[in-house]
Short mmCIF file of C-alpha atoms and ligand atoms in Angstrom, two decimals:
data_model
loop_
_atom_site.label_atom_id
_atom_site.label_comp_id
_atom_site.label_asym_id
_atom_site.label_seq_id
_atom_site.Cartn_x
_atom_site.Cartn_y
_atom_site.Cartn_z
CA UNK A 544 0.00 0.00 0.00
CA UNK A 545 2.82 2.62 -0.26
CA UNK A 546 2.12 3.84 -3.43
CA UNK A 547 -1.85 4.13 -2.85
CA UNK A 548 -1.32 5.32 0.86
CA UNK A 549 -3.63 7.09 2.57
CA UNK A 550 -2.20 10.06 4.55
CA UNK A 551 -3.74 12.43 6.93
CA UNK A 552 -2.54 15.42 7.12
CA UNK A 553 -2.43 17.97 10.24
CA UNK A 554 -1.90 21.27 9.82
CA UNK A 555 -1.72 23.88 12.97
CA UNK A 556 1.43 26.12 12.08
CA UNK A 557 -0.65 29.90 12.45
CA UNK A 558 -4.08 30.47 12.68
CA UNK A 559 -5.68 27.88 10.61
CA UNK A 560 -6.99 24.16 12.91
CA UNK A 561 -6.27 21.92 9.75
CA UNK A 562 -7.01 17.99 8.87
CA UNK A 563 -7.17 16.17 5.69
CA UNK A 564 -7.12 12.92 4.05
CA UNK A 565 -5.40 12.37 1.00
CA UNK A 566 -4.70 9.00 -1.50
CA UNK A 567 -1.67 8.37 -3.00
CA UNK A 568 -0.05 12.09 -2.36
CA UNK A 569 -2.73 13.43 -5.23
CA UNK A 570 -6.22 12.54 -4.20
CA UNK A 571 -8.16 14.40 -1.67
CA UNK A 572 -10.70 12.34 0.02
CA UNK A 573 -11.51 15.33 2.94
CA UNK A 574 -10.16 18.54 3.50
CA UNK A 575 -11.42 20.28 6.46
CA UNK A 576 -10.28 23.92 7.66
CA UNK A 577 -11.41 25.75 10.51
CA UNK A 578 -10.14 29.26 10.29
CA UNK A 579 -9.32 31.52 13.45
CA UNK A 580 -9.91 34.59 11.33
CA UNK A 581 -13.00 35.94 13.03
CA UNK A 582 -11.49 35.63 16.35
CA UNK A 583 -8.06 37.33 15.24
CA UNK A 584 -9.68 40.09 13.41
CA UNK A 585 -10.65 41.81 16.61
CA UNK A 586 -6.85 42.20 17.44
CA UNK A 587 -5.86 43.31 13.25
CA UNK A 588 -3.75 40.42 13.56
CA UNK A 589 -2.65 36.75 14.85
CA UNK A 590 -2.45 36.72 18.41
CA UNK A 591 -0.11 33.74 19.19
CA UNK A 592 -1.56 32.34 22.44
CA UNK A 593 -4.70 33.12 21.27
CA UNK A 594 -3.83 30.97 18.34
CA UNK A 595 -2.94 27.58 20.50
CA UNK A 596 -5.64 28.15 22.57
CA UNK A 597 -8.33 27.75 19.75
CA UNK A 598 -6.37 25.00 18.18
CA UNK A 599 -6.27 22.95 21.02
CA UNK A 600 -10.40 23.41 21.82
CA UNK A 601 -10.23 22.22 17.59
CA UNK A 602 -7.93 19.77 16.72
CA UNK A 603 -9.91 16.62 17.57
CA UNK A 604 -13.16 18.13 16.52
CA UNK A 605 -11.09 19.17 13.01
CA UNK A 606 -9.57 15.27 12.64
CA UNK A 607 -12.71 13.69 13.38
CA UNK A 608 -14.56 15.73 10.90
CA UNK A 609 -11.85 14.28 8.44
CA UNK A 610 -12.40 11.35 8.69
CA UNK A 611 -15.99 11.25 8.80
CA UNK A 612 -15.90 13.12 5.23
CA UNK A 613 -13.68 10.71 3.99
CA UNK A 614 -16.27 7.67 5.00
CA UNK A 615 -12.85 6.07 6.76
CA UNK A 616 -11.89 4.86 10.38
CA UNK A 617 -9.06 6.20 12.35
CA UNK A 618 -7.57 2.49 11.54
CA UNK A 619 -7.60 2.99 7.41
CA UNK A 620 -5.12 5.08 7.38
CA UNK A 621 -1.82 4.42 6.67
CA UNK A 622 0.30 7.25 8.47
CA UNK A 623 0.14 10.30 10.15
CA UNK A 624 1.68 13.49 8.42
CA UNK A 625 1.74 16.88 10.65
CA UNK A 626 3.53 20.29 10.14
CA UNK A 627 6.27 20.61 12.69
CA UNK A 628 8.24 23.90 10.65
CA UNK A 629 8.08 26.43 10.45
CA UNK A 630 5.23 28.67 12.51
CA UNK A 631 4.32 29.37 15.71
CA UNK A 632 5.59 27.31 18.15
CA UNK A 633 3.14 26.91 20.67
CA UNK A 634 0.58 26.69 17.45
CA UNK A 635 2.84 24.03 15.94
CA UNK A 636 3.15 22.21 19.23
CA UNK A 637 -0.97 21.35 19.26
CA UNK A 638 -0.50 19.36 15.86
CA UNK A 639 2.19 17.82 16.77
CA UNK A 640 1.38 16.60 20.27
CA UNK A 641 -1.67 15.36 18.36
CA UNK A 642 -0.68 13.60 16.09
CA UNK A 643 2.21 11.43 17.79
CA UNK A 644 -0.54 10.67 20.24
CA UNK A 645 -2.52 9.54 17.04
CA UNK A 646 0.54 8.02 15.29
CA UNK A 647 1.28 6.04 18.54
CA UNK A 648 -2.25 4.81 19.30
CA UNK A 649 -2.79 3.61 16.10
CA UNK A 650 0.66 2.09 15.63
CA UNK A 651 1.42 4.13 12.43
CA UNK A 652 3.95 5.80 11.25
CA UNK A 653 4.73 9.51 11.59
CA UNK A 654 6.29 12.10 9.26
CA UNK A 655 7.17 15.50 10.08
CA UNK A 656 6.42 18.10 6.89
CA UNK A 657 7.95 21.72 5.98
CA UNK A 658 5.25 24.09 5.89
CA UNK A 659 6.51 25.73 2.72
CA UNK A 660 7.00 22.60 1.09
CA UNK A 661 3.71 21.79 2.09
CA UNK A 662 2.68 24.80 0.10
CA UNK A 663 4.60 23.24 -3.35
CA UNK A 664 2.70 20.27 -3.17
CA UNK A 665 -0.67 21.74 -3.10
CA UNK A 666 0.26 21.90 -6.76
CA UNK A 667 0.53 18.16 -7.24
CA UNK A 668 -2.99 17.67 -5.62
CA UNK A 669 -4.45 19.40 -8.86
CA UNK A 670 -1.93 19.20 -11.62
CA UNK A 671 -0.48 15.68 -11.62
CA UNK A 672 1.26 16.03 -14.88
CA UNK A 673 3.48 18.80 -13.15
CA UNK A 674 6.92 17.94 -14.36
CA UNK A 675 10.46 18.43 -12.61
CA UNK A 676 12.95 20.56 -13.13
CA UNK A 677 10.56 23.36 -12.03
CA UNK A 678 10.84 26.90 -10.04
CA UNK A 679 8.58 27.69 -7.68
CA UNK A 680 7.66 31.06 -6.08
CA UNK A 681 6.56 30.51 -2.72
CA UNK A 682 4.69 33.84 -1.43
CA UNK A 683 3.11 32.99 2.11
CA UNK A 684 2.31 35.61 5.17
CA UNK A 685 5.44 34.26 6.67
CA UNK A 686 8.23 33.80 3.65
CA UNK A 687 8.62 35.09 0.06
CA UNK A 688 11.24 32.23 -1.85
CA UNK A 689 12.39 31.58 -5.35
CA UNK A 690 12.43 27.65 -4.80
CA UNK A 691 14.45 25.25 -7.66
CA UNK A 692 13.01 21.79 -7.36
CA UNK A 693 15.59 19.42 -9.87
CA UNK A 694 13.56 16.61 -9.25
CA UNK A 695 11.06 15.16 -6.11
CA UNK A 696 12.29 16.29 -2.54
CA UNK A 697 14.99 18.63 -3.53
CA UNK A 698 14.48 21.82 -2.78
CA UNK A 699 17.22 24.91 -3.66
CA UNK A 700 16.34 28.51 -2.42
CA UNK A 701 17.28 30.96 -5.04
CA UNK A 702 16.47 33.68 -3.31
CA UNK A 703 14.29 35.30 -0.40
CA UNK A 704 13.17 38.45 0.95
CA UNK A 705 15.44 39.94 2.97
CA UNK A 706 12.64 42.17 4.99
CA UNK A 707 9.19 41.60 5.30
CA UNK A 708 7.15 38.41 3.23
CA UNK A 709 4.63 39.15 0.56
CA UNK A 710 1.01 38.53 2.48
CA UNK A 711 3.02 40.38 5.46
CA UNK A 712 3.48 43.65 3.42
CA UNK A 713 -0.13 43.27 2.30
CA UNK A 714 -1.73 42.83 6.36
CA UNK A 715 0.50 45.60 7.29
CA UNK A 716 -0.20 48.05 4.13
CA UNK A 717 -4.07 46.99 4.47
CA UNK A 718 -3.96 47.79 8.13
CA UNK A 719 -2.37 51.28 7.71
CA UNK A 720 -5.14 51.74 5.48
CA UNK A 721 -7.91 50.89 7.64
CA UNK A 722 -8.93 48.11 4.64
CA UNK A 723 -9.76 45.41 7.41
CA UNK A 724 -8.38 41.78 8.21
CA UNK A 725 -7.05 39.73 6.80
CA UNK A 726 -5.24 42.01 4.31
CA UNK A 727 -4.42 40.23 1.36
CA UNK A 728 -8.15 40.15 -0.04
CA UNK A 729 -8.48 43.60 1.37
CA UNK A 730 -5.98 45.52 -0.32
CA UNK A 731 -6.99 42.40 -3.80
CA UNK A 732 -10.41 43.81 -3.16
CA UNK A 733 -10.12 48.06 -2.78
CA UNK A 734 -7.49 47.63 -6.24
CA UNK A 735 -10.01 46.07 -7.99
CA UNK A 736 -11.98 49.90 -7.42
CA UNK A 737 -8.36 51.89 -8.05
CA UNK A 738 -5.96 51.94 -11.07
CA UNK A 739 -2.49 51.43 -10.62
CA UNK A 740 -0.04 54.22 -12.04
CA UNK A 741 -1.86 57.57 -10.64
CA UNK A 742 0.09 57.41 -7.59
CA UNK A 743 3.78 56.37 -8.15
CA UNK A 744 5.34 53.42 -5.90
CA UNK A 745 8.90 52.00 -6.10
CA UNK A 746 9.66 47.82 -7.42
CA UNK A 747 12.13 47.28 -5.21
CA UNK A 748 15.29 45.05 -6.61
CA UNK A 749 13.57 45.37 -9.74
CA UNK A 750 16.83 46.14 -11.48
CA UNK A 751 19.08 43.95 -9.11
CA UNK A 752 20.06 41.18 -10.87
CA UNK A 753 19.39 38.13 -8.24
CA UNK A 754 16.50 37.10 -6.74
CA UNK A 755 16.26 38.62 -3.44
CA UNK A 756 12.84 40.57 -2.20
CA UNK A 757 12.07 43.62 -0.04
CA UNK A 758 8.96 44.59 0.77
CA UNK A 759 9.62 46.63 3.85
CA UNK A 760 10.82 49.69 2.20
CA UNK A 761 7.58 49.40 -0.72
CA UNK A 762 5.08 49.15 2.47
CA UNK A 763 7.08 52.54 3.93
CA UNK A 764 7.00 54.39 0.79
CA UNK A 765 2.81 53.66 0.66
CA UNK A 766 2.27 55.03 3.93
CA UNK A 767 4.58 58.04 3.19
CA UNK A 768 2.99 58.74 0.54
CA UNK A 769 -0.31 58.94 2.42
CA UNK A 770 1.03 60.54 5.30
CA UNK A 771 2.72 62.90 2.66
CA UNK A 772 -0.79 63.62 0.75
CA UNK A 773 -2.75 64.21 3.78
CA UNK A 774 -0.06 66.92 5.16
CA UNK A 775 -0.18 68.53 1.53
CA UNK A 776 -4.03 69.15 2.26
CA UNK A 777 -4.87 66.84 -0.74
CA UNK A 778 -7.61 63.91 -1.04
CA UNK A 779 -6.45 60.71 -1.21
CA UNK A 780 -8.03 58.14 -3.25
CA UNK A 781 -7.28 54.67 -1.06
CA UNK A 782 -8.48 52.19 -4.40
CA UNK A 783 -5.77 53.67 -6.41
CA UNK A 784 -2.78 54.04 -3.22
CA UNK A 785 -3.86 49.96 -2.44
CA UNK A 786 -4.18 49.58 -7.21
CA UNK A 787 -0.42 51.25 -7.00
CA UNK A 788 0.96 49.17 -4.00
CA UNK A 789 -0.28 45.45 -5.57
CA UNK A 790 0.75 46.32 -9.32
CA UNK A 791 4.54 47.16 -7.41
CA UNK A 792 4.78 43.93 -5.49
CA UNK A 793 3.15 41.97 -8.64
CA UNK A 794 5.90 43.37 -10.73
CA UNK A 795 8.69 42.67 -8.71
CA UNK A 796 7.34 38.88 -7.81
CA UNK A 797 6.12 37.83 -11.85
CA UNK A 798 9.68 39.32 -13.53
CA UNK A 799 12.27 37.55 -10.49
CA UNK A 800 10.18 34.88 -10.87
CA UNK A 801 10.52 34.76 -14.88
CA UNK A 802 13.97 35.59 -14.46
CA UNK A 803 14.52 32.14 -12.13
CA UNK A 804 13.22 29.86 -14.74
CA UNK A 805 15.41 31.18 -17.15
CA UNK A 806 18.21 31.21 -15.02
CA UNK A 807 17.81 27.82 -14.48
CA UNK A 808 16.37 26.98 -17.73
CA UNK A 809 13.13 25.16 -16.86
CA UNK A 810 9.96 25.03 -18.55
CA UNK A 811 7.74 24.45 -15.37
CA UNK A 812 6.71 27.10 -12.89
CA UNK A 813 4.99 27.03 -10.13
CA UNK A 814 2.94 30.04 -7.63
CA UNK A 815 2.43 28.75 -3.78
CA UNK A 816 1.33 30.44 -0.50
CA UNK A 817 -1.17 32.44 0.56
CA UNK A 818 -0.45 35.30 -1.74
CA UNK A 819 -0.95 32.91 -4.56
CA UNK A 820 -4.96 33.12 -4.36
CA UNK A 821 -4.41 37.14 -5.75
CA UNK A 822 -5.80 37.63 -8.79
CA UNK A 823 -3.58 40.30 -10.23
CA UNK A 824 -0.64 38.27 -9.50
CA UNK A 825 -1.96 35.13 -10.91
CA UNK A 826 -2.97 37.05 -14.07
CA UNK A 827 0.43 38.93 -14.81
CA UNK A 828 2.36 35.84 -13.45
CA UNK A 829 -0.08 33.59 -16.31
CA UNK A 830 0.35 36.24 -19.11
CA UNK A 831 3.95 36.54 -18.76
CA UNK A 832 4.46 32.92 -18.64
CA UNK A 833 2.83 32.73 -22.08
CA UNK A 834 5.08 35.44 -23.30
CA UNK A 835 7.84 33.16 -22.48
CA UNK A 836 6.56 29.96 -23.54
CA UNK A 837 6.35 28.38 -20.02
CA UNK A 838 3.98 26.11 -18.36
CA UNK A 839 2.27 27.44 -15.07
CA UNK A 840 0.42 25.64 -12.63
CA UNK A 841 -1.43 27.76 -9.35
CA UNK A 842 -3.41 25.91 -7.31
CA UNK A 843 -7.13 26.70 -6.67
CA UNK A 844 -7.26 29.40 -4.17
CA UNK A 845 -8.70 27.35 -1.10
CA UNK A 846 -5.34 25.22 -1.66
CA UNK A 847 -3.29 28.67 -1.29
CA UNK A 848 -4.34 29.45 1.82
CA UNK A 849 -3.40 26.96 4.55
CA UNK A 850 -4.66 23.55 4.42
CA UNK A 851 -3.91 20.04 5.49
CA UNK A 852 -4.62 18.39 2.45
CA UNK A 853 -1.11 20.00 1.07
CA UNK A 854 0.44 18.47 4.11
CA UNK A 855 -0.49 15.10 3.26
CA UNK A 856 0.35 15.29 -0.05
CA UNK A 857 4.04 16.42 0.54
CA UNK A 858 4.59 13.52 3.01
CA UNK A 859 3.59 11.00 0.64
CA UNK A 860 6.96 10.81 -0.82
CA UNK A 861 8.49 10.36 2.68
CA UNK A 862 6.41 8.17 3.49
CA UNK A 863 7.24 5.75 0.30
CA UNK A 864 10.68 6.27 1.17
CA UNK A 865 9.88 5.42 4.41
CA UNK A 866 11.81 8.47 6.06
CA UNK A 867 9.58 7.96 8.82
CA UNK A 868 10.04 10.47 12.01
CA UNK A 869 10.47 8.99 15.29
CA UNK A 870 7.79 9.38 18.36
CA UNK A 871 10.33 12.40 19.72
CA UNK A 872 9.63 14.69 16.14
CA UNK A 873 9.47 18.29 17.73
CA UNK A 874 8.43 21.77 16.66
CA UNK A 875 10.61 23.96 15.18
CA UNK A 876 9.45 27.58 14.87
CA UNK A 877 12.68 28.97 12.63
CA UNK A 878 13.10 27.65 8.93
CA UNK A 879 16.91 26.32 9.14
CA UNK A 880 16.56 24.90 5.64
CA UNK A 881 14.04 23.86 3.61
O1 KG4 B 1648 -0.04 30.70 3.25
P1 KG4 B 1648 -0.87 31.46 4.18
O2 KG4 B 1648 -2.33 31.08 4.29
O3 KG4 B 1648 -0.28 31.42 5.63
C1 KG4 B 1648 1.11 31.48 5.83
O4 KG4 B 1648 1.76 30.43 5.66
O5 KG4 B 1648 1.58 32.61 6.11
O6 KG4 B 1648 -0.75 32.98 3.75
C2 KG4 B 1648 -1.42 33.98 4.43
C3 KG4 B 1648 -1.09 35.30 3.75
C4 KG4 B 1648 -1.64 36.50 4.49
O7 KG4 B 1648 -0.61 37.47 4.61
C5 KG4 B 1648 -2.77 36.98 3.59
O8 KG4 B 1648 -3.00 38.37 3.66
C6 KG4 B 1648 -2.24 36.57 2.22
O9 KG4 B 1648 -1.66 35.32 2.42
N1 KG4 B 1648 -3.33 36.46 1.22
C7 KG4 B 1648 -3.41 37.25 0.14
C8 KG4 B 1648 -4.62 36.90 -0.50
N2 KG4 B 1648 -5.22 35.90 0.19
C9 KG4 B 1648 -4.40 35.63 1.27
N3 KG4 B 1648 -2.58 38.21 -0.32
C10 KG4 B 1648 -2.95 38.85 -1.43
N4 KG4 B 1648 -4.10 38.59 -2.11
C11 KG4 B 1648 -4.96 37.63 -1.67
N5 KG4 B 1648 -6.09 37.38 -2.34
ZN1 ZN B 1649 1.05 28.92 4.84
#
């Protein structure tokens, strides 16, 4: 049964309670998420201990759920597969704990998953006929990479950002502007009433020729320019400051990214994280990819955001291999590699 195993997947790293079931790494039988969001939004942000706290009223509620969408019995599966890096750690600690309880009660095995690589594999759950050597541009609320995959389970970072991530310069920009929570479909949402170009915003590393980020310094220059405005006595229009701000972060994230794949001459890309479910980066990202003559595969947007069902997708090569993780696996807040 390696090949057709079936995997569930735990998922508890920030503010999302997470379980799924998945076939063979590319078949989801259930994929249940219970989001935090209303009970964060009241603070503009993820409150950490607040975070635990609801996963560990969740989690069993979550894995039950799971299975009972998937018709199966805790004893069908064939392993356990949680997210132990990176996140918060007392968040990551509640999946864990969890599911070596589960993995030892049931007397299967365990396997530990990277969060971000997590995030890759959501694109094998839709797009089987995705084909290595590939880049991937991982843009999450936590980490912004350039990722070269040469074939299954190897995983180069090309690049980073060196300041803030993607979705965090979005929450941060969305909160300055009194858009709401969370801030990614905020700021997706008030650009959709704005055009980009009336107000003028910087793409940082634009011209650099490697494939490092910064978003700090883009989110800085949007609130100066407010700040700036509104001391100069003049109106400002918010859907065109939040139209300007998106079209400067889509540029610099769609040409790196283009840049990568040539660099490393692949034909394959891929878009992961969070960020991934914007629209205006999915559409420049797809039309420049044609331009090029590339293949690009996004995943749906409800397998963007956090989920399980990536999880247990991404340990299903572990799990064949049997790298199995021993009864001790621990959380690991930091990203040391990937
Ligand atoms: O991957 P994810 O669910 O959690 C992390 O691993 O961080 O990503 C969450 C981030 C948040 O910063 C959120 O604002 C952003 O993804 N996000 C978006 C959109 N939907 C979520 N950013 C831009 N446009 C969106 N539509
Ligand atoms: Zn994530």
């Amino acid at each position: 049964m390696l090949n057709d195993s079936l995997i569930l997947g735990i998922e508890t790293s920030c503010d999302e309670t997470a379980a799924a079931i998945v076939r063979g790494g590319r078949q989801i039988l259930s994929n249940v998420i219970n989001s935090q969001v209303v009970v964060h939004k009241k603070f503009g942000g993820v409150v950490p201990e607040v975070a635990s706290r609801k996963h560990i009223e969740n989690i069993a509620r979550v894995v039950e759920h799971a299975f009972r969408d998937a018709s199966l019995e805790y004893g069908d599966i064939d392993a356990v597969a949680v997210t132990n890096r990176p996140g918060l750690v007392g968040a990551l600690l509640v999946g864990v704990s969890f599911a070596k309880g589960l993995a030892y009660a049931l007397d299967k095995p365990l396997l530990g998953v990277n969060h971000l690589q997590g995030h890759i594999y959501a694109n094998f759950l839709e797009h089987p006929e995705v084909e290595f050597p590939l880049v991937c541009l991982v843009v999450s609320g936590g980490h912004t990479s350039l990722v070269y995959m040469r074939e299954e389970g190897s995983f180069e970072i090309m690049g980073e950002t060196r300041d803030d991530a993607a979705g965090e310069a979005f929450d941060k920009v969305a909160r300055f502007l009194g858009l709401g929570y969370p801030g990614g479909p905020a700021v997706e949402g008030a650009a959709r009433l704005g055009e980009e170009g009336i107000y003028h915003l910087p793409r940082v590393f634009l011209d650099k020729d490697d494939f490092e980020f910064s978003f700090s310094g883009l989110k800085t220059a949007t609130m100066n320019l407010w700040n700036k405005l509104k001391r100069d006595g003049k109106q400002v229009e918010v859907h065109h400051l939040a139209a300007e701000f998106q079209a400067a972060l889509v540029e610099v994230l769609v040409e790196k990214t283009i840049s990568a794949a040539r660099h490393k001459g692949v034909e394959t890309v891929l878009l992961a994280g969070g960020v991934a479910a914007n629209r205006a980066l999915r559409a420049r990202l797809e039309g420049r990819a044609r331009e090029e003559g590339l293949l690009l595969y996004c995943p749906s947007p409800v397998l963007c955001t956090d989920n399980a069902a990536m999880i247990a997708a991404c340990a299903h090569s572990d799990y064949t291999r049997r790298r199995w993780a021993p009864l001790t696996l621990n959380a690991h807040p930091g990203l040391s590699s990937l």
